[in-house]
Amino acid sequence: MNSLQHILRIPRSRGFGVQSPTDYHFLRHVIRQKMPYYAYEALESLTTHLSKREIDILRFYLRLANYVQDRYPIYIIGKDLFGNIDNDLRIKFMTAGSKKVCVRHASRIPKSLNNNSISVLVIESLAYNKEAVKDTKLAKVVFDMQDIAVVFCDPNRQKAIYKVNL
Protein backbone atom coordinates (compact mmCIF):
# COMPACT_ATOMS: atom_id res chain seq x y z
CA MET A 1 0.00 0.00 0.00
CA ASN A 2 1.50 3.30 -1.01
CA SER A 3 1.44 6.31 1.28
CA LEU A 4 -1.37 8.07 -0.62
CA GLN A 5 -3.68 5.07 -0.16
CA HIS A 6 -2.72 4.94 3.51
CA ILE A 7 -3.59 8.62 3.99
CA LEU A 8 -6.91 8.22 2.17
CA ARG A 9 -7.89 5.32 4.44
CA ILE A 10 -7.29 7.17 7.72
CA PRO A 11 -10.83 8.61 8.03
CA ARG A 12 -12.33 5.17 7.40
CA SER A 13 -10.16 3.03 9.69
CA ARG A 14 -11.29 4.71 12.94
CA GLY A 15 -8.83 2.60 14.95
CA PHE A 16 -11.33 -0.27 15.36
CA GLY A 17 -12.31 1.24 18.73
CA VAL A 18 -9.13 -0.05 20.35
CA GLN A 19 -7.35 2.23 22.81
CA SER A 20 -4.36 0.10 23.77
CA PRO A 21 -1.40 0.42 21.36
CA THR A 22 -0.46 -3.23 22.00
CA ASP A 23 -3.96 -4.48 21.23
CA TYR A 24 -4.23 -2.24 18.18
CA HIS A 25 -0.92 -3.57 16.86
CA PHE A 26 -2.11 -7.15 17.37
CA LEU A 27 -5.40 -6.40 15.63
CA ARG A 28 -3.79 -4.65 12.64
CA HIS A 29 -0.78 -6.89 12.12
CA VAL A 30 -1.96 -10.33 13.22
CA ILE A 31 -5.74 -10.56 12.94
CA ARG A 32 -6.45 -8.16 10.05
CA GLN A 33 -3.21 -8.56 8.09
CA LYS A 34 -4.07 -8.94 4.40
CA MET A 35 -0.57 -8.89 2.95
CA PRO A 36 0.82 -12.29 1.96
CA TYR A 37 3.31 -13.84 4.37
CA TYR A 38 6.45 -15.63 3.21
CA ALA A 39 5.07 -19.14 3.91
CA TYR A 40 1.58 -18.90 2.39
CA GLU A 41 2.70 -20.11 -1.03
CA ALA A 42 4.77 -23.00 0.38
CA LEU A 43 1.82 -24.25 2.47
CA GLU A 44 -0.81 -23.79 -0.23
CA SER A 45 -0.70 -27.45 -1.29
CA LEU A 46 -1.89 -28.49 2.19
CA THR A 47 -5.09 -26.43 1.94
CA THR A 48 -6.68 -27.67 -1.30
CA HIS A 49 -9.53 -29.46 0.54
CA LEU A 50 -10.32 -26.56 2.91
CA SER A 51 -12.87 -23.74 2.77
CA LYS A 52 -11.79 -20.10 2.57
CA ARG A 53 -12.66 -19.60 6.27
CA GLU A 54 -10.50 -22.58 7.30
CA ILE A 55 -7.59 -21.26 5.20
CA ASP A 56 -7.99 -17.84 6.87
CA ILE A 57 -7.87 -19.50 10.30
CA LEU A 58 -4.72 -21.46 9.42
CA ARG A 59 -3.04 -18.32 8.09
CA PHE A 60 -4.03 -16.59 11.32
CA TYR A 61 -2.29 -19.38 13.27
CA LEU A 62 0.87 -18.73 11.25
CA ARG A 63 0.74 -15.00 11.98
CA LEU A 64 -0.01 -15.66 15.67
CA ALA A 65 3.01 -17.95 16.00
CA ASN A 66 5.14 -15.34 14.25
CA TYR A 67 3.88 -12.66 16.67
CA VAL A 68 4.36 -14.72 19.86
CA GLN A 69 7.62 -16.48 18.86
CA ASP A 70 8.91 -18.17 22.03
CA ARG A 71 7.94 -15.45 24.53
CA TYR A 72 5.13 -17.51 26.06
CA PRO A 73 3.22 -20.73 25.29
CA ILE A 74 0.14 -20.96 23.08
CA TYR A 75 -2.63 -23.30 24.23
CA ILE A 76 -5.16 -24.39 21.62
CA ILE A 77 -8.37 -25.27 23.44
CA GLY A 78 -10.80 -27.44 21.52
CA LYS A 79 -11.27 -30.78 19.85
CA ASP A 80 -8.59 -32.42 17.72
CA LEU A 81 -10.62 -31.61 14.60
CA PHE A 82 -11.94 -28.08 13.99
CA GLY A 83 -13.93 -28.23 10.77
CA ASN A 84 -11.43 -29.87 8.41
CA ILE A 85 -8.43 -28.55 10.34
CA ASP A 86 -6.64 -31.27 12.27
CA ASN A 87 -3.91 -30.84 14.86
CA ASP A 88 -1.07 -31.76 12.45
CA LEU A 89 -2.16 -29.05 10.01
CA ARG A 90 -2.31 -26.45 12.82
CA ILE A 91 1.19 -27.37 13.94
CA LYS A 92 2.59 -27.18 10.37
CA PHE A 93 1.24 -23.66 9.94
CA MET A 94 2.38 -22.52 13.38
CA THR A 95 5.90 -23.89 12.99
CA ALA A 96 6.07 -22.16 9.61
CA GLY A 97 5.38 -18.94 11.53
CA SER A 98 8.03 -19.67 14.14
CA LYS A 99 10.27 -22.68 14.67
CA LYS A 100 10.57 -21.80 18.38
CA VAL A 101 6.85 -21.50 19.18
CA CYS A 102 5.58 -23.62 22.08
CA VAL A 103 2.13 -25.00 21.16
CA ARG A 104 0.04 -27.24 23.38
CA HIS A 105 -3.35 -28.70 22.53
CA ALA A 106 -5.97 -29.38 25.20
CA SER A 107 -9.69 -30.05 25.34
CA ARG A 108 -10.13 -27.53 28.18
CA ILE A 109 -8.19 -24.75 29.87
CA PRO A 110 -5.29 -26.32 31.78
CA LYS A 111 -5.54 -26.11 35.56
CA SER A 112 -1.77 -25.59 35.73
CA LEU A 113 -2.19 -21.99 34.53
CA ASN A 114 -2.26 -19.57 37.42
CA ASN A 115 -2.75 -15.82 37.85
CA ASN A 116 0.98 -15.14 37.46
CA SER A 117 1.54 -17.11 34.26
CA ILE A 118 1.61 -15.37 30.90
CA SER A 119 0.18 -17.36 28.01
CA VAL A 120 -2.07 -17.18 24.96
CA LEU A 121 -5.20 -19.31 24.68
CA VAL A 122 -6.78 -19.94 21.29
CA ILE A 123 -10.29 -21.21 21.89
CA GLU A 124 -11.86 -22.96 18.93
CA SER A 125 -15.58 -23.70 18.51
CA LEU A 126 -16.35 -20.63 20.56
CA ALA A 127 -20.11 -21.28 20.79
CA TYR A 128 -19.30 -24.58 22.48
CA ASN A 129 -16.55 -23.12 24.72
CA LYS A 130 -18.07 -19.71 25.70
CA GLU A 131 -18.33 -20.80 29.31
CA ALA A 132 -14.63 -21.66 29.37
CA VAL A 133 -13.80 -18.02 28.59
CA LYS A 134 -16.21 -16.69 31.22
CA ASP A 135 -15.09 -19.14 33.91
CA THR A 136 -11.40 -18.34 33.75
CA LYS A 137 -10.15 -15.40 35.77
CA LEU A 138 -6.94 -15.51 33.75
CA ALA A 139 -8.42 -13.82 30.67
CA LYS A 140 -7.29 -10.21 30.39
CA VAL A 141 -7.55 -9.39 26.69
CA VAL A 142 -9.98 -11.32 24.49
CA PHE A 143 -10.31 -11.04 20.72
CA ASP A 144 -13.64 -12.70 19.84
CA MET A 145 -13.72 -13.67 16.14
CA GLN A 146 -17.12 -15.44 15.98
CA ASP A 147 -16.06 -19.11 16.04
CA ILE A 148 -12.56 -18.66 17.45
CA ALA A 149 -11.14 -16.46 20.20
CA VAL A 150 -7.65 -15.41 21.24
CA VAL A 151 -7.25 -14.84 24.96
CA PHE A 152 -4.16 -13.17 26.40
CA CYS A 153 -3.53 -14.23 29.98
CA ASP A 154 -1.21 -11.60 31.40
CA PRO A 155 -1.59 -10.21 34.93
CA ASN A 156 -0.06 -6.88 33.87
CA ARG A 157 -2.71 -6.01 31.26
CA GLN A 158 -6.06 -4.29 31.63
CA LYS A 159 -9.17 -6.36 30.94
CA ALA A 160 -10.65 -5.80 27.47
CA ILE A 161 -12.90 -7.75 25.12
CA TYR A 162 -12.94 -6.97 21.40
CA LYS A 163 -15.38 -8.43 18.87
CA VAL A 164 -13.61 -8.49 15.50
CA ASN A 165 -13.78 -10.29 12.18
CA LEU A 166 -10.93 -12.46 11.00
Coordinates of C-alpha atoms in Angstrom, one line a residue:
M1 CA 0.0 0.0 0.0
N2 CA 1.5 3.3 -1.0
S3 CA 1.4 6.3 1.3
L4 CA -1.4 8.1 -0.6
Q5 CA -3.7 5.1 -0.2
H6 CA -2.7 4.9 3.5
I7 CA -3.6 8.6 4.0
L8 CA -6.9 8.2 2.2
R9 CA -7.9 5.3 4.4
I10 CA -7.3 7.2 7.7
P11 CA -10.8 8.6 8.0
R12 CA -12.3 5.2 7.4
S13 CA -10.2 3.0 9.7
R14 CA -11.3 4.7 12.9
G15 CA -8.8 2.6 15.0
F16 CA -11.3 -0.3 15.4
G17 CA -12.3 1.2 18.7
V18 CA -9.1 0.0 20.3
Q19 CA -7.3 2.2 22.8
S20 CA -4.4 0.1 23.8
P21 CA -1.4 0.4 21.4
T22 CA -0.5 -3.2 22.0
D23 CA -4.0 -4.5 21.2
Y24 CA -4.2 -2.2 18.2
H25 CA -0.9 -3.6 16.9
F26 CA -2.1 -7.2 17.4
L27 CA -5.4 -6.4 15.6
R28 CA -3.8 -4.7 12.6
H29 CA -0.8 -6.9 12.1
V30 CA -2.0 -10.3 13.2
I31 CA -5.7 -10.6 12.9
R32 CA -6.5 -8.2 10.1
Q33 CA -3.2 -8.6 8.1
K34 CA -4.1 -8.9 4.4
M35 CA -0.6 -8.9 2.9
P36 CA 0.8 -12.3 2.0
Y37 CA 3.3 -13.8 4.4
Y38 CA 6.4 -15.6 3.2
A39 CA 5.1 -19.1 3.9
Y40 CA 1.6 -18.9 2.4
E41 CA 2.7 -20.1 -1.0
A42 CA 4.8 -23.0 0.4
L43 CA 1.8 -24.2 2.5
E44 CA -0.8 -23.8 -0.2
S45 CA -0.7 -27.5 -1.3
L46 CA -1.9 -28.5 2.2
T47 CA -5.1 -26.4 1.9
T48 CA -6.7 -27.7 -1.3
H49 CA -9.5 -29.5 0.5
L50 CA -10.3 -26.6 2.9
S51 CA -12.9 -23.7 2.8
K52 CA -11.8 -20.1 2.6
R53 CA -12.7 -19.6 6.3
E54 CA -10.5 -22.6 7.3
I55 CA -7.6 -21.3 5.2
D56 CA -8.0 -17.8 6.9
I57 CA -7.9 -19.5 10.3
L58 CA -4.7 -21.5 9.4
R59 CA -3.0 -18.3 8.1
F60 CA -4.0 -16.6 11.3
Y61 CA -2.3 -19.4 13.3
L62 CA 0.9 -18.7 11.2
R63 CA 0.7 -15.0 12.0
L64 CA 0.0 -15.7 15.7
A65 CA 3.0 -18.0 16.0
N66 CA 5.1 -15.3 14.2
Y67 CA 3.9 -12.7 16.7
V68 CA 4.4 -14.7 19.9
Q69 CA 7.6 -16.5 18.9
D70 CA 8.9 -18.2 22.0
R71 CA 7.9 -15.4 24.5
Y72 CA 5.1 -17.5 26.1
P73 CA 3.2 -20.7 25.3
I74 CA 0.1 -21.0 23.1
Y75 CA -2.6 -23.3 24.2
I76 CA -5.2 -24.4 21.6
I77 CA -8.4 -25.3 23.4
G78 CA -10.8 -27.4 21.5
K79 CA -11.3 -30.8 19.8
D80 CA -8.6 -32.4 17.7
L81 CA -10.6 -31.6 14.6
F82 CA -11.9 -28.1 14.0
G83 CA -13.9 -28.2 10.8
N84 CA -11.4 -29.9 8.4
I85 CA -8.4 -28.6 10.3
D86 CA -6.6 -31.3 12.3
N87 CA -3.9 -30.8 14.9
D88 CA -1.1 -31.8 12.4
L89 CA -2.2 -29.0 10.0
R90 CA -2.3 -26.5 12.8
I91 CA 1.2 -27.4 13.9
K92 CA 2.6 -27.2 10.4
F93 CA 1.2 -23.7 9.9
M94 CA 2.4 -22.5 13.4
T95 CA 5.9 -23.9 13.0
A96 CA 6.1 -22.2 9.6
G97 CA 5.4 -18.9 11.5
S98 CA 8.0 -19.7 14.1
K99 CA 10.3 -22.7 14.7
K100 CA 10.6 -21.8 18.4
V101 CA 6.9 -21.5 19.2
C102 CA 5.6 -23.6 22.1
V103 CA 2.1 -25.0 21.2
R104 CA 0.0 -27.2 23.4
H105 CA -3.3 -28.7 22.5
A106 CA -6.0 -29.4 25.2
S107 CA -9.7 -30.1 25.3
R108 CA -10.1 -27.5 28.2
I109 CA -8.2 -24.8 29.9
P110 CA -5.3 -26.3 31.8
K111 CA -5.5 -26.1 35.6
S112 CA -1.8 -25.6 35.7
L113 CA -2.2 -22.0 34.5
N114 CA -2.3 -19.6 37.4
N115 CA -2.7 -15.8 37.8
N116 CA 1.0 -15.1 37.5
S117 CA 1.5 -17.1 34.3
I118 CA 1.6 -15.4 30.9
S119 CA 0.2 -17.4 28.0
V120 CA -2.1 -17.2 25.0
L121 CA -5.2 -19.3 24.7
V122 CA -6.8 -19.9 21.3
I123 CA -10.3 -21.2 21.9
E124 CA -11.9 -23.0 18.9
S125 CA -15.6 -23.7 18.5
L126 CA -16.4 -20.6 20.6
A127 CA -20.1 -21.3 20.8
Y128 CA -19.3 -24.6 22.5
N129 CA -16.6 -23.1 24.7
K130 CA -18.1 -19.7 25.7
E131 CA -18.3 -20.8 29.3
A132 CA -14.6 -21.7 29.4
V133 CA -13.8 -18.0 28.6
K134 CA -16.2 -16.7 31.2
D135 CA -15.1 -19.1 33.9
T136 CA -11.4 -18.3 33.7
K137 CA -10.1 -15.4 35.8
L138 CA -6.9 -15.5 33.7
A139 CA -8.4 -13.8 30.7
K140 CA -7.3 -10.2 30.4
V141 CA -7.6 -9.4 26.7
V142 CA -10.0 -11.3 24.5
F143 CA -10.3 -11.0 20.7
D144 CA -13.6 -12.7 19.8
M145 CA -13.7 -13.7 16.1
Q146 CA -17.1 -15.4 16.0
D147 CA -16.1 -19.1 16.0
I148 CA -12.6 -18.7 17.5
A149 CA -11.1 -16.5 20.2
V150 CA -7.7 -15.4 21.2
V151 CA -7.3 -14.8 25.0
F152 CA -4.2 -13.2 26.4
C153 CA -3.5 -14.2 30.0
D154 CA -1.2 -11.6 31.4
P155 CA -1.6 -10.2 34.9
N156 CA -0.1 -6.9 33.9
R157 CA -2.7 -6.0 31.3
Q158 CA -6.1 -4.3 31.6
K159 CA -9.2 -6.4 30.9
A160 CA -10.7 -5.8 27.5
I161 CA -12.9 -7.7 25.1
Y162 CA -12.9 -7.0 21.4
K163 CA -15.4 -8.4 18.9
V164 CA -13.6 -8.5 15.5
N165 CA -13.8 -10.3 12.2
L166 CA -10.9 -12.5 11.0

